[in-house]
Amino acid sequence: MSLRRFRLAVALAAASLLPLSAAQAQEKTLRIAMTASDIPTTTGMPNNGFEGMRFLGFPIFEGLILFDLSKSDQLATLRPGLAESWKQAADDKKTWIFTLRKGVKFHDGTDFNADAVIWNLERIFNKDSPQFEAAATGIMRSRVPILASWKKIDDYTVALTTTQVASYFPWMVPYILTSSPTQWEKLGKDWGKVGAAGGAGTGPFKITKVVPRQSVTLGRNDEYWDPSHKAKVDSVLLMPIPEANTRLAALRSGRVDWIEVPPPDGIPSLKQAGYVISTNSYPHVWPWFYNMAAKNSPLADVRVRQALNYCIDRKAIVSMLNGTAEPSVGWLKPTDAAFGNPENRYTFDPTKGKKLLAEAGFTPQKPLSFKVMISTSGSGQMLPLPMNEALQENLKQACGVEIQVDAVEWQVLLNAGRALPDAPALNGAMALNVSSPSSDVGMMFRYFAAANSSPTGSNFQQWKDDKFEAALTTLAEATDETIILENFKKAHERLVDNPPWLYIVHDLNPRAFSKNVQGFVPAQSWFVDLTNVSLK
């Protein structure tokens, strides 16, 4: 993001802090300050990463399968959504049969059925369909990279077929969001107009007002199909406030009830003043993606990639964040069942790091030097500017590594993650700082399988490891949970020993609330269930 655009975003955030009207004050409106620098898109496939999905995805637009966000003491699991049930076809393990829920209506009053499911799949995966949404297709395709075909069996049954047998396919299905075909037709078959007005979904909230670059208002869907998940507040006001201290000021002044990612140095005083701080472990990793495949990339050498993992002081970063993170020494946490037993146990060991660098040809006379592209804010990005400044100094002092930092807007960084290794959009960057989910095997496949190499998938680094591929294939074809876990471990061990990423920290998902916010459940997920929340 340019300095001018960043200042504009902060100015707009400040403008949103004007006094509430009497009508707004009487209505129970939950006001949330997001980390995004702009409002996520509102057509039914939000941009701005998983923060977009958190606030302008799942609360409004649903998938055939949903995440169960009701518990804080275990990883989020799956639950039925717009499909009551699903199963692999008896005669073809690549095909999954979904039995759809009857009686569900979109926010515009029209029926949800198999035709709506097929229409939405054509919208994303068929570039020749009239409803093709170009701006959304790259986002959803990267999250569901193995969908090959789809078919309506009857009005309430559909079949989805994948390119390969994949036991983990159900974990990808929640990201296929469903938007009303009628809303698109009513607004002139123009996705730009749908975005300006807000798309119509089936979820517990509906979009009632969009103010470009300033806010989106969600209203409670009183006709929601699931009585146990009806919203308790009348409305939700979502505001992009990318600068952490501006979010803090908004909370302290009473202009918002909830802020994402409070500045760590402000947490003690918030607690002292009676604000509620929520943290919890969840499947998240804050890494650098290595650009291994660029021409003459120094990161093509596994010794360099391992060295950097030994050169960083993760505990110092955690301390800087006031304990709102924990050290990351792999894609998963060491406490996760599938972490395995890798040969490398990364600690802060500059001696070992420098030895590996020297073996790869990098010495004090010929230091390793490269550029990292980072964001100024964004979903799961924590505090990217000070954190990367600390890493820059850490690597210089510990191992003589010289890092240049290129700060851009969050969506620009996300777009760079789908670029080819030597694309001009990368501006010569040899690493990208993109926070990422680590929730399930489907997500592992998305980020690391050779089949998903950029630009078609999320394997930005174009990493390929034969042992990893073999383990992934075995677990994809397995139905026995013991075999799946055993090979999940084998796959993860390769991610540690042949690292495609620099593993830095796992976020603890900090949020701050006014004491009027009740009922929030800090699920072990990137996502939240806003229907649990009430205002005192």
XYZ file of C-alpha atoms in Angstrom:
536
model
C 0.000 0.000 0.000
C 1.285 3.462 -0.843
C 1.703 5.951 2.009
C -1.067 8.074 0.459
C -3.529 5.153 0.400
C -2.595 4.128 3.939
C -3.242 7.671 5.206
C -6.583 7.686 3.366
C -7.550 4.436 5.066
C -6.669 5.846 8.486
C -8.592 9.041 7.724
C -11.665 7.042 6.731
C -11.342 5.027 9.928
C -11.215 8.244 11.930
C -14.266 9.542 10.068
C -16.146 6.432 11.186
C -15.686 7.531 14.807
C -18.338 10.277 14.560
C -21.200 10.157 17.100
C -23.971 7.594 16.695
C -27.508 8.686 15.926
C -30.217 8.078 18.534
C -31.739 5.315 16.375
C -28.413 3.539 16.114
C -27.900 3.817 19.857
C -31.294 2.157 20.570
C -30.682 -0.725 18.181
C -28.429 -3.519 19.440
C -25.629 -3.123 16.921
C -22.363 -4.987 17.372
C -19.570 -2.744 15.989
C -16.392 -4.482 14.855
C -13.096 -2.941 13.766
C -11.347 -5.200 11.250
C -7.655 -5.136 10.346
C -8.417 -4.854 6.618
C -7.569 -1.610 4.822
C -10.798 -1.803 2.809
C -14.114 -3.599 3.138
C -13.980 -7.130 1.709
C -16.012 -7.678 -1.444
C -19.707 -8.361 -0.850
C -20.821 -10.523 -3.778
C -20.549 -13.867 -2.018
C -16.817 -14.528 -2.389
C -15.005 -11.951 -0.235
C -11.410 -10.939 -0.806
C -9.054 -9.798 1.999
C -8.123 -13.346 2.954
C -9.771 -15.218 5.792
C -10.780 -12.001 7.566
C -13.019 -11.443 4.564
C -14.442 -14.947 4.998
C -14.789 -14.417 8.760
C -16.961 -11.325 8.500
C -18.379 -11.066 4.951
C -18.287 -14.707 3.988
C -19.725 -17.303 6.344
C -22.127 -15.052 8.321
C -23.992 -14.253 5.077
C -23.137 -16.864 2.444
C -22.981 -20.544 3.332
C -21.578 -23.738 1.907
C -22.951 -27.262 1.710
C -20.760 -28.027 4.740
C -20.089 -25.611 7.613
C -17.429 -25.388 10.307
C -18.534 -26.200 13.844
C -17.400 -23.133 15.785
C -19.189 -23.958 19.038
C -16.175 -25.153 21.073
C -12.981 -23.476 22.253
C -11.200 -26.551 23.664
C -10.661 -28.472 20.401
C -9.993 -27.800 16.735
C -13.091 -26.798 14.794
C -14.753 -29.725 13.035
C -17.320 -29.991 10.224
C -21.098 -29.958 10.500
C -23.965 -30.138 7.994
C -24.844 -26.867 6.296
C -26.861 -26.425 3.142
C -26.384 -30.162 2.700
C -27.910 -32.417 5.342
C -25.440 -35.204 4.529
C -22.664 -36.244 2.143
C -20.883 -39.454 1.182
C -18.464 -40.886 -1.350
C -20.220 -42.651 -4.218
C -20.071 -46.426 -3.819
C -18.761 -46.944 -7.353
C -16.366 -43.967 -7.592
C -14.324 -42.555 -4.700
C -13.716 -39.356 -6.673
C -17.436 -38.522 -6.558
C -19.222 -37.149 -3.509
C -23.031 -37.132 -3.228
C -24.669 -34.269 -1.286
C -28.252 -34.424 -0.049
C -29.457 -30.819 0.139
C -31.489 -29.236 2.894
C -35.106 -28.457 2.005
C -36.964 -25.321 3.019
C -33.961 -22.974 2.906
C -34.466 -19.549 1.335
C -32.053 -16.880 0.193
C -32.305 -13.452 1.783
C -34.257 -12.269 -1.272
C -36.971 -14.861 -0.561
C -36.101 -17.278 -3.359
C -35.573 -20.995 -2.836
C -32.266 -22.729 -2.331
C -32.053 -25.953 -4.330
C -29.789 -27.968 -6.642
C -30.187 -25.438 -9.452
C -28.748 -22.728 -7.171
C -25.773 -24.966 -6.285
C -25.015 -25.691 -9.945
C -25.431 -22.004 -10.864
C -22.856 -21.022 -8.220
C -20.382 -23.682 -9.344
C -20.730 -22.435 -12.924
C -20.239 -18.891 -11.633
C -16.782 -19.796 -10.323
C -15.515 -22.743 -12.334
C -16.926 -22.128 -15.828
C -15.460 -19.048 -17.513
C -18.016 -19.341 -20.327
C -21.060 -19.111 -18.052
C -23.081 -15.839 -18.188
C -22.688 -15.471 -14.399
C -18.892 -16.020 -14.353
C -17.375 -13.808 -11.619
C -13.784 -13.220 -12.666
C -12.776 -11.368 -9.498
C -13.908 -14.254 -7.295
C -12.784 -17.245 -9.288
C -9.079 -17.140 -8.382
C -9.881 -16.967 -4.674
C -12.298 -19.899 -4.575
C -10.405 -22.057 -7.064
C -7.245 -21.791 -4.971
C -9.203 -23.085 -1.957
C -10.895 -25.896 -3.887
C -8.212 -26.837 -6.417
C -9.352 -30.415 -7.121
C -12.968 -29.924 -8.189
C -13.352 -31.398 -11.687
C -17.104 -31.532 -12.415
C -20.567 -31.255 -10.896
C -24.007 -32.629 -11.685
C -27.583 -32.179 -10.567
C -29.122 -35.541 -9.716
C -32.511 -34.172 -8.660
C -33.862 -30.955 -7.109
C -32.192 -31.713 -3.769
C -29.232 -33.910 -4.680
C -25.960 -32.940 -6.371
C -22.742 -34.792 -7.169
C -19.281 -33.207 -7.059
C -16.368 -35.035 -8.676
C -12.710 -34.357 -7.897
C -9.630 -34.749 -10.078
C -8.262 -37.388 -7.701
C -9.369 -39.474 -4.768
C -9.231 -37.179 -1.730
C -10.430 -38.247 1.702
C -10.037 -34.609 2.780
C -12.335 -33.088 0.130
C -15.128 -32.315 2.666
C -12.712 -29.840 4.331
C -12.615 -27.824 1.092
C -16.376 -27.729 0.571
C -17.165 -24.990 3.178
C -15.284 -22.480 1.006
C -17.745 -22.928 -1.890
C -20.133 -20.138 -0.890
C -23.653 -19.850 -2.271
C -25.077 -16.563 -3.574
C -28.588 -15.955 -4.917
C -28.941 -16.227 -8.714
C -32.039 -14.024 -8.527
C -30.166 -11.166 -6.859
C -27.645 -11.207 -9.717
C -30.438 -11.133 -12.312
C -32.346 -8.415 -10.463
C -29.253 -6.193 -10.472
C -28.759 -6.367 -14.209
C -26.531 -9.467 -14.243
C -23.702 -7.219 -13.124
C -21.404 -8.347 -10.295
C -20.304 -4.757 -9.735
C -23.881 -3.786 -8.923
C -24.312 -6.864 -6.742
C -21.225 -5.815 -4.789
C -22.514 -2.260 -4.357
C -25.870 -3.460 -3.038
C -24.623 -6.621 -1.332
C -25.280 -10.156 -2.476
C -28.027 -12.338 -0.996
C -27.032 -15.514 0.793
C -28.756 -17.985 3.117
C -26.880 -17.231 6.351
C -27.930 -15.885 9.761
C -27.037 -12.334 8.684
C -27.856 -10.404 5.521
C -26.135 -7.388 4.003
C -28.276 -4.279 4.465
C -25.895 -1.432 3.607
C -22.549 -1.017 1.856
C -20.575 2.227 2.150
C -17.518 1.860 -0.130
C -14.174 1.926 1.748
C -15.949 2.747 4.997
C -18.364 0.113 6.339
C -20.799 -2.724 5.747
C -23.916 -3.259 7.853
C -25.344 -6.719 8.424
C -28.906 -7.251 9.634
C -30.246 -10.281 11.477
C -31.954 -12.828 9.217
C -35.119 -13.563 11.201
C -36.090 -16.273 8.693
C -32.848 -18.242 9.116
C -33.309 -21.982 8.532
C -31.492 -23.072 11.721
C -33.347 -21.830 14.860
C -30.394 -22.832 17.076
C -28.108 -20.413 15.229
C -30.281 -17.304 14.943
C -28.419 -14.086 15.699
C -28.898 -12.403 19.081
C -27.959 -8.872 17.979
C -30.064 -6.752 15.626
C -27.171 -5.831 13.381
C -23.415 -5.832 12.920
C -21.408 -2.840 11.688
C -18.066 -3.826 10.104
C -15.387 -1.179 9.662
C -11.907 -1.515 8.139
C -9.362 0.101 10.469
C -5.912 -1.119 9.393
C -3.809 0.763 11.944
C -3.643 -0.989 15.335
C -3.556 2.136 17.506
C -6.512 3.619 15.635
C -8.460 0.439 16.385
C -7.435 0.780 20.031
C -8.643 4.404 20.133
C -11.968 3.356 18.609
C -12.489 0.799 21.375
C -11.451 3.130 24.175
C -13.734 5.902 22.910
C -16.727 3.549 22.796
C -17.103 3.830 19.034
C -16.671 0.075 18.540
C -17.360 -2.924 20.759
C -14.800 -5.312 19.323
C -11.376 -4.933 17.727
C -9.304 -7.524 15.932
C -5.625 -7.710 16.944
C -5.185 -5.094 19.682
C -1.652 -3.656 19.828
C 0.257 -5.869 22.289
C 1.613 -2.941 24.316
C -1.973 -1.776 24.862
C -3.242 -5.062 26.286
C -2.237 -4.536 29.956
C -3.952 -1.161 30.149
C -7.044 -2.535 28.395
C -7.305 -5.301 30.990
C -6.832 -2.783 33.796
C -9.642 -0.652 32.371
C -12.049 -3.609 32.334
C -11.924 -4.580 28.676
C -11.992 -8.274 27.816
C -9.014 -9.775 26.005
C -9.657 -13.038 24.182
C -6.856 -15.377 23.035
C -6.773 -19.030 22.097
C -4.633 -21.462 20.188
C -5.879 -22.014 16.657
C -4.548 -23.468 13.376
C -2.506 -20.507 12.215
C 1.093 -19.955 11.174
C 2.857 -16.636 10.491
C 5.688 -17.513 8.070
C 7.685 -16.315 5.122
C 6.957 -18.240 1.910
C 10.271 -18.980 0.192
C 10.508 -18.067 -3.517
C 12.557 -21.160 -4.327
C 11.865 -21.353 -8.060
C 12.904 -17.827 -9.122
C 15.939 -17.583 -11.384
C 19.139 -17.736 -9.308
C 17.123 -17.861 -6.057
C 19.458 -18.445 -3.078
C 16.530 -20.250 -1.430
C 16.673 -23.125 -3.909
C 19.318 -24.604 -1.583
C 17.719 -26.499 1.311
C 20.690 -25.589 3.534
C 19.793 -21.892 3.203
C 16.153 -22.576 4.003
C 17.113 -24.592 7.071
C 19.724 -22.018 8.123
C 17.191 -19.209 8.228
C 14.975 -21.364 10.455
C 17.908 -21.665 12.894
C 18.831 -17.964 12.661
C 15.606 -16.393 13.972
C 14.819 -15.703 17.624
C 11.167 -16.706 17.883
C 11.004 -16.114 21.646
C 11.969 -12.474 21.103
C 9.073 -12.049 18.673
C 6.675 -13.662 21.170
C 7.951 -11.309 23.883
C 7.478 -8.309 21.601
C 3.883 -9.460 21.054
C 3.258 -9.572 24.817
C 2.633 -13.328 24.752
C -0.098 -13.252 22.069
C 1.804 -15.787 19.950
C 3.917 -18.919 20.369
C 7.058 -20.056 18.519
C 6.535 -21.919 15.241
C 8.965 -24.696 14.310
C 6.829 -26.286 11.618
C 3.552 -25.899 9.779
C 1.841 -27.589 12.726
C 2.559 -27.039 16.411
C 4.737 -29.585 18.268
C 1.677 -30.437 20.389
C -0.387 -31.394 17.321
C -0.916 -35.132 16.847
C 0.422 -34.997 13.290
C 3.634 -33.032 13.999
C 5.697 -36.230 13.745
C 9.378 -36.642 14.573
C 11.411 -34.530 12.120
C 15.212 -34.584 12.127
C 15.403 -30.796 12.528
C 14.160 -29.198 15.747
C 14.517 -25.503 15.045
C 15.806 -23.377 17.908
C 17.602 -20.044 17.956
C 21.029 -21.391 17.003
C 23.033 -18.781 15.023
C 26.142 -20.994 15.082
C 24.335 -23.780 13.267
C 22.618 -21.278 10.975
C 25.919 -19.666 9.954
C 27.508 -23.078 9.393
C 24.733 -24.090 6.989
C 24.957 -20.732 5.209
C 28.726 -21.144 4.811
C 28.219 -24.620 3.349
C 25.869 -23.038 0.818
C 28.489 -20.377 -0.059
C 27.299 -17.434 2.061
C 29.908 -15.913 4.373
C 30.590 -12.507 6.010
C 32.496 -11.623 2.815
C 29.567 -12.804 0.660
C 26.447 -12.385 2.820
C 23.023 -13.746 1.952
C 20.804 -10.861 0.831
C 17.225 -10.854 -0.472
C 13.927 -8.956 -0.475
C 10.762 -9.900 1.444
C 7.341 -8.602 0.415
C 5.093 -7.932 3.430
C 1.751 -6.229 4.050
C 0.859 -3.185 6.114
C -2.052 -5.061 7.782
C -4.516 -7.821 6.945
C -6.210 -11.040 7.987
C -4.028 -12.923 10.461
C -1.088 -10.654 9.668
C -0.754 -9.599 13.315
C 1.618 -6.584 13.401
C 3.547 -7.079 10.160
C 5.581 -3.869 10.147
C 7.237 -4.068 13.603
C 7.498 -7.864 13.445
C 9.331 -7.792 10.131
C 11.550 -4.929 11.267
C 12.530 -7.092 14.260
C 13.237 -10.071 11.994
C 15.298 -7.877 9.682
C 17.514 -6.787 12.601
C 17.579 -10.293 14.108
C 18.834 -11.930 10.892
C 21.462 -9.221 10.391
C 22.840 -9.469 13.898
C 22.608 -13.244 14.326
C 23.684 -14.550 10.932
C 24.757 -11.571 8.814
C 21.710 -11.943 6.519
C 20.654 -8.704 4.844
C 16.906 -8.324 4.303
C 15.127 -5.608 2.340
C 11.431 -5.134 3.125
C 8.832 -4.200 0.513
C 5.538 -3.221 2.225
C 2.368 -3.412 0.130
C -1.396 -3.527 0.714
C -2.791 -6.897 1.891
C -4.704 -7.792 -1.268
C -1.648 -6.929 -3.378
C 0.369 -9.398 -1.298
C -2.320 -12.073 -1.684
C -2.264 -11.566 -5.452
C 1.534 -11.902 -5.401
C 1.102 -15.296 -3.745
C -0.475 -16.577 -6.957
C 2.238 -15.133 -9.224
C 4.964 -16.982 -11.094
C 8.408 -16.942 -9.397
C 9.889 -14.241 -11.645
C 6.703 -12.242 -12.226
C 7.115 -8.421 -12.281
C 4.391 -8.231 -9.587
C 6.882 -9.678 -7.091
C 9.341 -6.830 -7.660
C 12.214 -9.238 -7.128
C 10.963 -10.574 -3.784
C 12.480 -13.890 -2.684
C 9.938 -14.382 0.118
C 6.357 -13.375 0.979
C 5.061 -12.849 4.515
C 1.548 -14.308 4.258
C -0.147 -15.681 7.374
C -1.820 -18.971 6.630
C -4.154 -21.632 8.025
C -2.876 -25.015 9.157
C -6.176 -26.646 9.987
C -6.359 -29.918 8.060
C -4.898 -32.156 5.367
C -6.922 -30.367 2.688
C -5.148 -27.140 3.580
C -1.778 -28.933 3.530
C -2.578 -30.215 0.034
C -3.532 -26.709 -1.055
C -0.278 -25.058 0.055
C 2.319 -27.746 -0.614
C 1.195 -30.313 -3.204
C 3.226 -30.068 -6.410
C -0.035 -30.090 -8.378
C -0.916 -26.730 -6.830
C 2.190 -24.832 -7.893
C 1.666 -21.186 -8.777
C 0.028 -19.612 -10.687
C -2.812 -22.176 -10.640
C -2.635 -22.914 -6.914
C -1.318 -21.805 -3.537
C 2.067 -23.565 -3.691
C 3.782 -20.231 -4.345
C 7.227 -21.669 -3.698
C 6.708 -24.442 -6.319
C 8.048 -26.890 -3.743
C 8.121 -30.587 -4.599
C 9.200 -33.394 -2.282
C 8.744 -37.021 -3.380
C 8.335 -38.403 0.148
C 5.741 -35.741 0.911
C 3.845 -36.551 -2.294
C 3.841 -40.282 -1.480
C 2.488 -39.716 2.030
C -0.168 -37.323 0.753
C -1.314 -39.822 -1.877
C -1.577 -42.634 0.671
C -3.672 -40.646 3.119
C -5.864 -39.255 0.327
C -6.864 -42.753 -0.693
C -7.213 -44.101 2.869
C -10.382 -44.390 4.923
C -8.697 -45.779 8.059
C -7.989 -42.900 10.464
C -4.821 -44.598 11.756
C -3.338 -44.730 8.251
C -4.397 -41.147 7.589
C -2.696 -39.884 10.779
C 0.471 -41.930 10.175
C 0.908 -40.406 6.728
C -0.097 -36.934 7.900
C 2.920 -37.190 10.253
C 5.216 -38.350 7.453
C 4.089 -35.459 5.242
C 4.619 -32.909 8.014
C 8.100 -34.197 8.792
C 9.089 -33.329 5.237
C 7.719 -29.801 5.676
C 10.127 -29.368 8.593
C 13.221 -31.107 7.212
C 12.892 -29.766 3.645
C 11.260 -26.467 4.603
C 9.376 -24.509 1.929
C 8.710 -21.771 4.511
C 10.484 -19.872 7.261
C 8.400 -20.795 10.325
C 8.191 -17.851 12.717
C 5.204 -17.847 15.118
C 1.705 -19.206 15.621
C -0.793 -16.457 16.439
C -3.039 -16.777 19.498
C -5.876 -14.879 17.809
C -6.091 -11.868 20.150
C -9.218 -9.732 20.234
C -10.407 -7.045 22.612
C -14.042 -6.407 23.580
C -15.957 -3.941 25.660
C -17.506 -5.624 28.696
C -20.921 -5.259 27.027
C -20.023 -8.038 24.582
C -21.360 -11.361 25.841
C -21.319 -14.963 24.616
C -18.289 -14.927 22.322
C -16.720 -18.375 21.804
C -13.013 -18.251 20.788
C -13.162 -21.235 18.453
C -9.926 -22.926 17.400
C -10.469 -21.649 13.878
C -9.844 -18.622 11.706
C -13.600 -18.083 11.783
C -16.135 -17.030 14.427
C -19.813 -17.627 15.059
C -21.331 -14.167 15.365
C -24.733 -15.653 16.241
C -23.466 -16.489 19.762
C -22.710 -12.861 20.542
C -25.069 -10.558 22.417
C -24.790 -7.060 23.858
C -25.547 -6.287 27.481
